CSV table of C-alpha atoms in Angstrom, one decimal:
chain,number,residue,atom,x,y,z
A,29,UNK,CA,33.0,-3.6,-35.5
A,30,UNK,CA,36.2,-2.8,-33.9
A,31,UNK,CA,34.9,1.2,-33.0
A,32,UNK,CA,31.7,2.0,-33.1
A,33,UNK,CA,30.4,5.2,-31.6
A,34,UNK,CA,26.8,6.3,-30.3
A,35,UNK,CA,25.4,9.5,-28.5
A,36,UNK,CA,22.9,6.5,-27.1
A,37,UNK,CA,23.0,2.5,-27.4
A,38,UNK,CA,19.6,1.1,-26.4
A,39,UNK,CA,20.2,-2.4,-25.0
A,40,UNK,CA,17.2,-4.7,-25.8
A,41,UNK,CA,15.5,-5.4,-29.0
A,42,UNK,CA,12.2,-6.2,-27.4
A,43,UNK,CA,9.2,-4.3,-27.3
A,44,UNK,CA,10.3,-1.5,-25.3
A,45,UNK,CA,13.5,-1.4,-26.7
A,46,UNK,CA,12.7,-0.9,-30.7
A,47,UNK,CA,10.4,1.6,-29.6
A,48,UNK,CA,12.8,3.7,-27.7
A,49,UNK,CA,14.8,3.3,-30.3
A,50,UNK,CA,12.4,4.7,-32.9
A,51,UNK,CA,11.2,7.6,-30.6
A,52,UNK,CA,14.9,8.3,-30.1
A,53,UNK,CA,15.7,7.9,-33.9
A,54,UNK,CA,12.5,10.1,-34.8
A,55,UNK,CA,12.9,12.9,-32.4
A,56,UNK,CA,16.3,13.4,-31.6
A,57,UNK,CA,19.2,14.2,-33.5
A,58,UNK,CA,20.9,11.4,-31.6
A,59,UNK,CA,23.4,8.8,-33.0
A,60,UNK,CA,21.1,6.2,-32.0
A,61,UNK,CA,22.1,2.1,-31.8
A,62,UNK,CA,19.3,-0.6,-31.1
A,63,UNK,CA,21.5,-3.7,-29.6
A,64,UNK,CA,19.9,-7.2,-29.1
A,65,UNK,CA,19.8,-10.7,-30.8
A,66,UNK,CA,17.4,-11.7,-33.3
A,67,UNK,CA,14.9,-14.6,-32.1
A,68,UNK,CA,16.1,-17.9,-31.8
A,69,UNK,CA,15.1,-21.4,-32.7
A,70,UNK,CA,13.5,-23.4,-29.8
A,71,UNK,CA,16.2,-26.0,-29.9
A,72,UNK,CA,18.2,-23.1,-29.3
A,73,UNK,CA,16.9,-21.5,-26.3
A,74,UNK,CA,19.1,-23.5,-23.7
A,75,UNK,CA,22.2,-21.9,-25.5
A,76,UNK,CA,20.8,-18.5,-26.2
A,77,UNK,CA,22.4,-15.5,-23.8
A,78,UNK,CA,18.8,-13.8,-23.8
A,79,UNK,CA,15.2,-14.9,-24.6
A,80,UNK,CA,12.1,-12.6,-24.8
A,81,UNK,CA,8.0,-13.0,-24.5
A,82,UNK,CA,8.0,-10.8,-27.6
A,83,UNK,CA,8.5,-13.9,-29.6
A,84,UNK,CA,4.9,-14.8,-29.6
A,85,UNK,CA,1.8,-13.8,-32.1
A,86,UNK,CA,-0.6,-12.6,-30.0
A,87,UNK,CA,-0.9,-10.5,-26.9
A,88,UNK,CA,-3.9,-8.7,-25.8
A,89,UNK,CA,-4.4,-4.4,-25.9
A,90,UNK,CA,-6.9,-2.3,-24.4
A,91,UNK,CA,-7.5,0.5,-23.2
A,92,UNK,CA,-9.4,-0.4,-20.5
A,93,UNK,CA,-7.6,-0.4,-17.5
A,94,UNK,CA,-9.1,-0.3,-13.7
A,95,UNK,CA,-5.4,2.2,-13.2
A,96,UNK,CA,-5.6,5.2,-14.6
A,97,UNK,CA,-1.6,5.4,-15.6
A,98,UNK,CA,-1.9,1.8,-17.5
A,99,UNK,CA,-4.7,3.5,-18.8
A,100,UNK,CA,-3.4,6.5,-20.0
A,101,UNK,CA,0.4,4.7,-21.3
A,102,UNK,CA,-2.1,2.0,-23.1
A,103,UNK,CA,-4.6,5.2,-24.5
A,104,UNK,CA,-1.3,7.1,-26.2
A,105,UNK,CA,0.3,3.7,-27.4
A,106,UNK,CA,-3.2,2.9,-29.3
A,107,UNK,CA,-3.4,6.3,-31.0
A,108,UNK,CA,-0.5,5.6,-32.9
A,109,UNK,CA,-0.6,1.9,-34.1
A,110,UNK,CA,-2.1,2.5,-37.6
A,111,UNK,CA,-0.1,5.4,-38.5
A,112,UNK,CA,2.8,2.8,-37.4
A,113,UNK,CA,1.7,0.7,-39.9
A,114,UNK,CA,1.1,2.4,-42.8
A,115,UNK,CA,4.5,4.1,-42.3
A,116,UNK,CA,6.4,0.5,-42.9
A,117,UNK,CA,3.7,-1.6,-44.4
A,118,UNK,CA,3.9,-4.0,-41.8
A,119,UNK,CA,0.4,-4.9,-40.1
A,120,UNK,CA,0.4,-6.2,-36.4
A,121,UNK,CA,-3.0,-4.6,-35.1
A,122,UNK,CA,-6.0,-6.3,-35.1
A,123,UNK,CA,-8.9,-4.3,-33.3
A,124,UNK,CA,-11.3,-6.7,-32.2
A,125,UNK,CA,-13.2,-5.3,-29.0
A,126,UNK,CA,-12.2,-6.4,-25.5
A,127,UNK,CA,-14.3,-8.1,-23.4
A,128,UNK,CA,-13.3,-8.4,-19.3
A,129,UNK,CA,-14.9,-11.0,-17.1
A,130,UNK,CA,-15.3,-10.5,-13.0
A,131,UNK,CA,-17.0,-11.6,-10.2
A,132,UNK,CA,-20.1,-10.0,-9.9
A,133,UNK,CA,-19.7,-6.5,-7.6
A,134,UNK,CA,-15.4,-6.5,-7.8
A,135,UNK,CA,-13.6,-3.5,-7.3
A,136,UNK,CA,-11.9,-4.5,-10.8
A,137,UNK,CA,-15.4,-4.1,-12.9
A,138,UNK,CA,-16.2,-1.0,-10.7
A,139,UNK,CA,-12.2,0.2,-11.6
A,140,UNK,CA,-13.2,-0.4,-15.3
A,141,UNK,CA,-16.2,1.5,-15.4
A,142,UNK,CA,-14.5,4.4,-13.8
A,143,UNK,CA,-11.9,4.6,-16.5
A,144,UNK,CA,-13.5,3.9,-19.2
A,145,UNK,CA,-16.2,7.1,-18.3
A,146,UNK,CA,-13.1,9.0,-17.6
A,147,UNK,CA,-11.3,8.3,-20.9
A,148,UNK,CA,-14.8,8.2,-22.9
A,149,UNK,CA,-14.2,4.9,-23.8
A,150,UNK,CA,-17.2,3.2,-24.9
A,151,UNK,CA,-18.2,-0.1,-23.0
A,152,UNK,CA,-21.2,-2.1,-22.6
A,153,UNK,CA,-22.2,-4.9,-19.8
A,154,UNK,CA,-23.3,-7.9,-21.3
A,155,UNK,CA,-25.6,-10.1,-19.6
A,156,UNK,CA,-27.0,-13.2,-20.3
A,157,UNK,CA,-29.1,-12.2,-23.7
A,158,UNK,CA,-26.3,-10.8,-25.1
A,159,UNK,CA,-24.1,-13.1,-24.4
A,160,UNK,CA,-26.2,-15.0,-26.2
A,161,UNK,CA,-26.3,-12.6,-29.2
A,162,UNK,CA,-23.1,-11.5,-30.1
A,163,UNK,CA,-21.0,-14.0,-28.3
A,164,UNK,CA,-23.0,-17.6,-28.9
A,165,UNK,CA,-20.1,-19.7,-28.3
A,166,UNK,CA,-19.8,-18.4,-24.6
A,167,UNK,CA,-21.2,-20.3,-21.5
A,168,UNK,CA,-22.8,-17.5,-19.5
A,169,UNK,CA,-22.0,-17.6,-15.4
A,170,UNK,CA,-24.3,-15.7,-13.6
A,171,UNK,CA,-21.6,-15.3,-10.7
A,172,UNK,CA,-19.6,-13.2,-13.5
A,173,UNK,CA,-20.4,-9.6,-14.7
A,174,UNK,CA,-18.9,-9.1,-18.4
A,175,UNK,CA,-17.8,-5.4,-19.7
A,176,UNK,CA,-17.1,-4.9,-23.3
A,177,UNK,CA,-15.3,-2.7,-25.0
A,178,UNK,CA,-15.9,-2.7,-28.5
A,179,UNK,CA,-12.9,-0.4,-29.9
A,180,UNK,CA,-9.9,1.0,-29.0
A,181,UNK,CA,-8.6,-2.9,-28.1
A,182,UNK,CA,-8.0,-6.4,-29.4
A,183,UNK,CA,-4.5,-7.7,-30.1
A,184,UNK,CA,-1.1,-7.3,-31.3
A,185,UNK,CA,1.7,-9.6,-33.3
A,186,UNK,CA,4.4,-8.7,-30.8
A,187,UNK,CA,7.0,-10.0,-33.4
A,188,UNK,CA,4.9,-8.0,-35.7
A,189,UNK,CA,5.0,-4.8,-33.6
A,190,UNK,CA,8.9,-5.3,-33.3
A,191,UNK,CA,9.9,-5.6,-36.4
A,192,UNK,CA,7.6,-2.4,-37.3
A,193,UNK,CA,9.5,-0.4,-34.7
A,194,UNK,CA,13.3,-2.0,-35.7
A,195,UNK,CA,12.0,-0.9,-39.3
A,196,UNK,CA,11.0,2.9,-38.3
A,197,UNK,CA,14.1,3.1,-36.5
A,198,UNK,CA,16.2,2.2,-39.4
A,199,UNK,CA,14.2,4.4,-41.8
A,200,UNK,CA,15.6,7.6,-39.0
A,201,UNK,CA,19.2,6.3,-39.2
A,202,UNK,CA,19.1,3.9,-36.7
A,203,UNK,CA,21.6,1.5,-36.8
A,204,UNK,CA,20.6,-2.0,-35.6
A,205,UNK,CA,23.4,-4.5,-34.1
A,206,UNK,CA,21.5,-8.0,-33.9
A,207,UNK,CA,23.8,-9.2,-31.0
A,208,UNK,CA,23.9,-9.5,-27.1
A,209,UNK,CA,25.4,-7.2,-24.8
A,210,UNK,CA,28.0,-9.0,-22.7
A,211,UNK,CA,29.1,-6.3,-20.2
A,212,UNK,CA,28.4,-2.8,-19.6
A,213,UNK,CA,31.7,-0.7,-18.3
A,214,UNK,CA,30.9,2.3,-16.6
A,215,UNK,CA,32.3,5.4,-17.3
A,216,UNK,CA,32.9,8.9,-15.5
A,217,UNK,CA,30.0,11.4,-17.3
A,218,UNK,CA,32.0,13.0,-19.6
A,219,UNK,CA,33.3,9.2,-21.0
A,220,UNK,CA,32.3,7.1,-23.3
A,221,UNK,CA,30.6,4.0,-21.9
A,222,UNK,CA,32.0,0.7,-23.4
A,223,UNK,CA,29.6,-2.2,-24.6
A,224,UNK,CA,31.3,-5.4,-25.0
A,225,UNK,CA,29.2,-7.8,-27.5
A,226,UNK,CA,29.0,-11.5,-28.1
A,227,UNK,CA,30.2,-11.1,-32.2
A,228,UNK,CA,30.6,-7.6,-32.6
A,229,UNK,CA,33.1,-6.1,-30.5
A,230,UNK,CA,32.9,-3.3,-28.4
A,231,UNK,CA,30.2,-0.7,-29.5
A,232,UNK,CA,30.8,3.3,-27.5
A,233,UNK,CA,28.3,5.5,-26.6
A,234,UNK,CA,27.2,8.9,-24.3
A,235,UNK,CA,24.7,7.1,-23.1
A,236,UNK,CA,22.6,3.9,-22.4
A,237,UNK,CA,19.2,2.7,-21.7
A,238,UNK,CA,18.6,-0.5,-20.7
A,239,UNK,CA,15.6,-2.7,-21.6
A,240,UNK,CA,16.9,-5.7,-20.6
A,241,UNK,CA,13.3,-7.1,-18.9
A,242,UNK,CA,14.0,-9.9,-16.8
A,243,UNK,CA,17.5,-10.6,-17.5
A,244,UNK,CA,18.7,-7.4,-15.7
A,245,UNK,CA,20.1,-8.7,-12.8
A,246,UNK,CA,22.0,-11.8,-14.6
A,247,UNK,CA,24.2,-9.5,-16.6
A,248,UNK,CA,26.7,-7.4,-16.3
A,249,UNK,CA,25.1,-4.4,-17.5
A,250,UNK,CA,24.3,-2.2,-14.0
A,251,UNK,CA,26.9,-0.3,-12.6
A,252,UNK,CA,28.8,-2.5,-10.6
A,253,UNK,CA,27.0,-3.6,-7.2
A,254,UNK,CA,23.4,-2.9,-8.2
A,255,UNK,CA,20.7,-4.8,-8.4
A,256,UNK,CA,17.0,-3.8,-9.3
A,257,UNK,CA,14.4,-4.5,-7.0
A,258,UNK,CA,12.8,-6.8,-10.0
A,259,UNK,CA,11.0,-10.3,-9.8
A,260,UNK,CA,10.8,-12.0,-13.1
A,261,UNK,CA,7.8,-14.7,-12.6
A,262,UNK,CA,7.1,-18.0,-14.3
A,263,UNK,CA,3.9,-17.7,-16.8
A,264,UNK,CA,2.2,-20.8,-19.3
A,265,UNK,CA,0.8,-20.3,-22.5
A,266,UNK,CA,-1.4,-23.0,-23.4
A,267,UNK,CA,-2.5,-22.8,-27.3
A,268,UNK,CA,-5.6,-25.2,-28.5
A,269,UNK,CA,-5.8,-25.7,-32.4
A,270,UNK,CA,-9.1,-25.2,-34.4
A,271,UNK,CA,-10.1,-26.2,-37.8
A,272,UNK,CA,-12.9,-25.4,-40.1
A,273,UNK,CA,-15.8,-25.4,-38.9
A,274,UNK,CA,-14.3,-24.2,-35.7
A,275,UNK,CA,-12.1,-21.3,-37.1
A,276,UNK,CA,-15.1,-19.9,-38.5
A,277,UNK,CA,-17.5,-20.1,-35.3
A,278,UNK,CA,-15.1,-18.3,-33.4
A,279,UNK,CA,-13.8,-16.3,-36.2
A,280,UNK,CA,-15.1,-13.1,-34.6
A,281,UNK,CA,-14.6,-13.7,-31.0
A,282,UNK,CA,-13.1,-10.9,-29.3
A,283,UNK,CA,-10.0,-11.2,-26.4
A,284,UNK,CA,-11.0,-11.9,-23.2
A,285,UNK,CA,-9.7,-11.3,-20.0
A,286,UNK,CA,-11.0,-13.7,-17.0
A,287,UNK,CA,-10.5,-12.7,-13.4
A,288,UNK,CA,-10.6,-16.0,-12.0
A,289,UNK,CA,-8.0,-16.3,-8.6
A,290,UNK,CA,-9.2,-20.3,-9.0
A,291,UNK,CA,-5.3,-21.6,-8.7
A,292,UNK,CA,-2.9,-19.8,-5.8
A,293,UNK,CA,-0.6,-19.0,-8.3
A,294,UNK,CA,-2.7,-18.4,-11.3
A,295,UNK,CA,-4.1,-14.6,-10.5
A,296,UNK,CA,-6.3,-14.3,-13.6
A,297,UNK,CA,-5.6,-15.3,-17.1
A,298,UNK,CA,-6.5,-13.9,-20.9
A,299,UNK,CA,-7.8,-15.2,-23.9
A,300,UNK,CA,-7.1,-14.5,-27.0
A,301,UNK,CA,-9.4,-15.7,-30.4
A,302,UNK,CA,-7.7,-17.9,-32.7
A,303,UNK,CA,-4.0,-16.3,-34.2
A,304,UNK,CA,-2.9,-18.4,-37.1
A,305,UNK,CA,0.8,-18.6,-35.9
A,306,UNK,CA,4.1,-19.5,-37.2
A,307,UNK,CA,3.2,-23.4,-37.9
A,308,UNK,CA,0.2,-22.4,-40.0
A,309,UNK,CA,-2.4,-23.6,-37.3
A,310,UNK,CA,-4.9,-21.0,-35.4
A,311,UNK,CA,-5.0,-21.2,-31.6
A,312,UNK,CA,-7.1,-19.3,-28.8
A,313,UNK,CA,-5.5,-18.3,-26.5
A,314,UNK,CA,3.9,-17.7,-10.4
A,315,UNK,CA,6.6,-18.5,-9.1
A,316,UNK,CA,9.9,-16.6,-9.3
A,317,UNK,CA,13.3,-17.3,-11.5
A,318,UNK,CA,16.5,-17.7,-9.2
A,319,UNK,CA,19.1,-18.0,-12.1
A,320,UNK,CA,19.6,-17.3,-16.0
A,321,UNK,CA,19.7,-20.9,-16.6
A,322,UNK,CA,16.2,-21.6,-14.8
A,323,UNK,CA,14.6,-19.3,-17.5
A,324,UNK,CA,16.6,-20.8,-20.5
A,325,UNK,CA,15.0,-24.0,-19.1
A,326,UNK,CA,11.3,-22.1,-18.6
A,327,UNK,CA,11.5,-21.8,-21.8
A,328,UNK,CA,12.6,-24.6,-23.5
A,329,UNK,CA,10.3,-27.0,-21.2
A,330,UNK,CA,7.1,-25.2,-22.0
A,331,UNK,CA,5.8,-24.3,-18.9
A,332,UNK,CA,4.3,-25.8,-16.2
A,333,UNK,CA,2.2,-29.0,-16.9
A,334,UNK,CA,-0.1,-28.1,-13.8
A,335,UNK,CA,-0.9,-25.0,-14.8
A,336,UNK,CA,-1.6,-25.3,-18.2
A,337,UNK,CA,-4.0,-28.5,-17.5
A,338,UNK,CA,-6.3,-25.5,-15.3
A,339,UNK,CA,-6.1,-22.6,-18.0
A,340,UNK,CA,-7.0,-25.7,-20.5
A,341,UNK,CA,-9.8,-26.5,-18.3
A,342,UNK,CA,-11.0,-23.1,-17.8
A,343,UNK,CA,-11.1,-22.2,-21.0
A,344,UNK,CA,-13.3,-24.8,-22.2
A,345,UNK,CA,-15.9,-23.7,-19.3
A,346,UNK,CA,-15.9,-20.4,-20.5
A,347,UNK,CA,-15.7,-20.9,-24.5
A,348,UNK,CA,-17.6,-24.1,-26.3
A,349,UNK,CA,-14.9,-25.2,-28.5
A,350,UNK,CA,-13.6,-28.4,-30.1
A,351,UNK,CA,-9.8,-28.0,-30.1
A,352,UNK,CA,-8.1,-30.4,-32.8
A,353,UNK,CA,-4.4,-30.5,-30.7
A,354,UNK,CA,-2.9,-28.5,-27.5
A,355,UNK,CA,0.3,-27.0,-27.1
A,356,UNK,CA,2.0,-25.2,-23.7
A,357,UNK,CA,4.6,-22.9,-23.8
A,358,UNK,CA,6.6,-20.5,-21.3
A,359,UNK,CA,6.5,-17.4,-21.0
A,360,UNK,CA,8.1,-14.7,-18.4
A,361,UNK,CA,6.9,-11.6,-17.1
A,362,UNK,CA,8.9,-9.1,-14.9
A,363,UNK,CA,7.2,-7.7,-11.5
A,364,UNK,CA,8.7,-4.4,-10.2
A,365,UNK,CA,8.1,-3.3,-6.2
A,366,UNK,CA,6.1,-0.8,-7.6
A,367,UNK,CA,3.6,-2.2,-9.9
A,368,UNK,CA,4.6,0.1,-12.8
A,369,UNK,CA,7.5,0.3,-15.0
A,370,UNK,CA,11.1,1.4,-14.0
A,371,UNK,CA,12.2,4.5,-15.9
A,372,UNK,CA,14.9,6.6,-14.3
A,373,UNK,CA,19.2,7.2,-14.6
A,374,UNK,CA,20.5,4.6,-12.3
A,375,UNK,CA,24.3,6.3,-13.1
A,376,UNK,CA,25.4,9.6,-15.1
A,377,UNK,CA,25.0,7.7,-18.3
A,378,UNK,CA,23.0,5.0,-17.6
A,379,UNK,CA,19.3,4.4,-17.8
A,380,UNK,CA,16.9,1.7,-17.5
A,381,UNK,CA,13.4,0.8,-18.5
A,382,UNK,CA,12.5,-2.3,-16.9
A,383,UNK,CA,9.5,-3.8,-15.6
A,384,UNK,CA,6.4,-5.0,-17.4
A,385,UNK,CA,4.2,-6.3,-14.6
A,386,UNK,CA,2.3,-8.3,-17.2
A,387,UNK,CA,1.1,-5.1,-19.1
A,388,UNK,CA,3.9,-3.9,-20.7
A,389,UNK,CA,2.9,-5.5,-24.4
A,390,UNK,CA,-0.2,-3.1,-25.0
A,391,UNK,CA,1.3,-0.1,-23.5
A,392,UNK,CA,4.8,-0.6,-25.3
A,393,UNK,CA,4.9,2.1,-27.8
A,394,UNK,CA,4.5,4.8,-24.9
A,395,UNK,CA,6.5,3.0,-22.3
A,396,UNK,CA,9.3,3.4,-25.3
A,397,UNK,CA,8.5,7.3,-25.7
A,398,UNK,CA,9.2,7.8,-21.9
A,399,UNK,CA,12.7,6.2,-22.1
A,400,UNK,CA,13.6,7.3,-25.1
A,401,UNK,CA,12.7,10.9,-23.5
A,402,UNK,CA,14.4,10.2,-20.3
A,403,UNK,CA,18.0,9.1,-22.4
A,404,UNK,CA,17.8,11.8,-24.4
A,405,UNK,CA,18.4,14.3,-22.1
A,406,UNK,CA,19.4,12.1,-19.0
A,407,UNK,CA,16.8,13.2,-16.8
A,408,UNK,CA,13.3,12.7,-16.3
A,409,UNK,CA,11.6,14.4,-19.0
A,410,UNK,CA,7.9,13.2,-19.2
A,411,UNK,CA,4.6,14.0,-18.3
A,412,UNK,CA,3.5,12.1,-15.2
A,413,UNK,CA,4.8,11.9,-11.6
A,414,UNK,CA,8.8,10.7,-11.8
A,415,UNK,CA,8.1,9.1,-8.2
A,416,UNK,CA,6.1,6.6,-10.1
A,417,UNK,CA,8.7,5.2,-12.0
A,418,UNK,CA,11.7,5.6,-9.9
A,419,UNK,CA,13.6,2.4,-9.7
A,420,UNK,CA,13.8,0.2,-6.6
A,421,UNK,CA,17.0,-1.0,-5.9
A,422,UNK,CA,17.8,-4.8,-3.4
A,423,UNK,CA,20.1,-2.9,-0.5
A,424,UNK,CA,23.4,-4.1,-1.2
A,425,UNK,CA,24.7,-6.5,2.0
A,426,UNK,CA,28.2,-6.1,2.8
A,427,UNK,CA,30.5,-8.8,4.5
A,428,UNK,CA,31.0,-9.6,8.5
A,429,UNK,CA,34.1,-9.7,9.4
């Protein structure tokens, strides 16, 4: 690919990025590009230039959300899953309820509530009778209140979800470079900017978004001397195996998410009902990165033994299981100063879209839709406040001399 020329090369192949790319693809009459590496082997993640917590087979959705915004980019994201699906016959949505566990009297179950009237979402409290009823293999804590949300929620295949989006994309003329962006050089407005890849060359475009998640800063893709105020956090996956018996008790269980604050680094955690995943076995189920080889190494190690050990632990207090094996595994999430994601022009002819704060996944379709929106036309261009997604930059510290 000696010359290849784009109106806009989208940077990231995640789960924002394929669906900026499709929006962009769908909506636009834009020469669109989606750039980023296919997912590796796990013996390969020390060597890989980029990793992503899109490779992964289940991650939770709701609409449910104690902040109205994640509530509203997680309402608009939901709407169009199935039409997503029937459009490239691939299936990642499984609607399963949601069901959200406080302590009893927190501002996060009276934040639900609020939402959910506001949204007319239909939720239920559950005590300890129904519990009992729909949810048997649940051990009921009468410090805990428990909201469920029957629709509108459950879980997604994020590998699923991308390749549905890389799919659409490519079905609107998308073309779709399964590479890694080496360097971003910056060009006056009325240039072409240049993207120089691992295997393919240099790849020219009008315009770029970024949705590089928590490998931002460790790349030379922002115009030179910028950083993003971003913190990309530690975060372990543990994954218990059931069998039989097992798999078809829990069968039915919904996600759950458990406000527990237990572990000074462990806010909260989720819990998902058993995924059959890549190995052919079902499984239920923060500290900060200072360099790109200390995620390679998250990754690759699994996670952290200490951690996993409590959400293993707390799990089985809160779901009576037998688990035939247990795995741990890594995962990253990306924190912004804001607590929502970045979406704005950080040059002429740059954008980025950065910035999960462990949400991103369920709200991903919209969160796409705003930067596609936003690259389009190289402005802001969406329907809620811009101030709410303007990107924090670290202040730059120049020398003493």
């Amino acid at each position: 690919m000696a010359r290849t020329q784009f109106d806009v090369c989208v940077i990231g192949a995640g789960l924002w990025g394929s669906a900026a790319a499709r929006h962009l693809s769908r909506d636009t009459d834009l020469r669109v590009c989606l750039l980023g590496p296919e997912e590796p082997k796990k013996e390969d993640y020390l060597e890989a230039g980029v990793l992503g917590s899109h490779y992964d087979s289940g991650k939770i959705v709701r609409e449910a959300d104690r902040d109205p915004i994640w509530g509203t980019l997680a309402q608009r994201s939901l709407a169009r899953y199935r039409q997503l699906e029937q459009s490239t016959g691939i299936q990642f949505y499984s609607e399963k309820g949601c069901l959200m566990v406080a302590p009893v009297g927190s501002d996060y179950t009276a934040g639900l509530k609020k939402n959910c009237t506001s949204q007319r979402l239909p939720f239920q409290m559950c005590g300890k009778q129904e519990l009992k009823t729909f949810f048997p293999y649940l051990r009921h804590n009468p410090k805990k209140e428990y909201l469920f949300t029957p629709e509108r929620s459950g879980y997604i295949c994020p590998r699923s979800l991308v390749a549905a989006q890389k799919t659409a994309a490519h079905l609107h003329g998308c073309q779709i470079v399964n590479d890694i962006a080496l360097e971003v050089m910056t060009a006056a407005p009325d240039e072409l900017i240049r993207v120089t890849t691992k295997r393919s060359g240099h790849i020219f475009a009008s315009r770029v978004l970024l949705c590089t998640g928590a490998f931002t800063n460790f790349h030379k893709i922002l115009p030179e001397g910028m950083k993003l105020n971003i913190l990309p956090l530690k975060e372990t996956v543990i994954m218990e195996e059931v069998r039989g018996k097992e798999l078809a008790r829990l069968g039915r269980m919904p996600p759950m998410i458990f406000n527990s604050g237990a572990l000074p680094d462990v806010e909260g955690c989720y819990i998902l009902p058993p995924i059959e995943y890549p190995n052919g076995h079902h499984k239920p189920f923060m500290q900060p990165f200072k360099s790109l080889e200390e995620i390679r190494e998250w990754f690759a190690a699994g996670g952290d033994e200490r951690v996993g050990e409590y959400l293993s632990k707390l799990l089985h207090n809160f779901v009576d299981f037998e688990a035939s094996s247990v795995e741990s595994a890594g995962c990253v999430s990306t924190k912004t100063a804001t607590g929502y994601p970045y979406c704005g022009m950080v040059s002429p002819n740059i954008g980025v879209l950065v910035g999960g704060n462990g949400q991103g996944a369920k709200s991903s379709d919209e969160i796409g839709r705003m930067g596609a929106k936003l690259i389009a036309k190289g402005k802001w261009d969406y329907n809620m406040p811009e101030a709410k997604f303007k990107p924090k930059f670290i202040p730059h510290r120049k020398s003493k001399l």
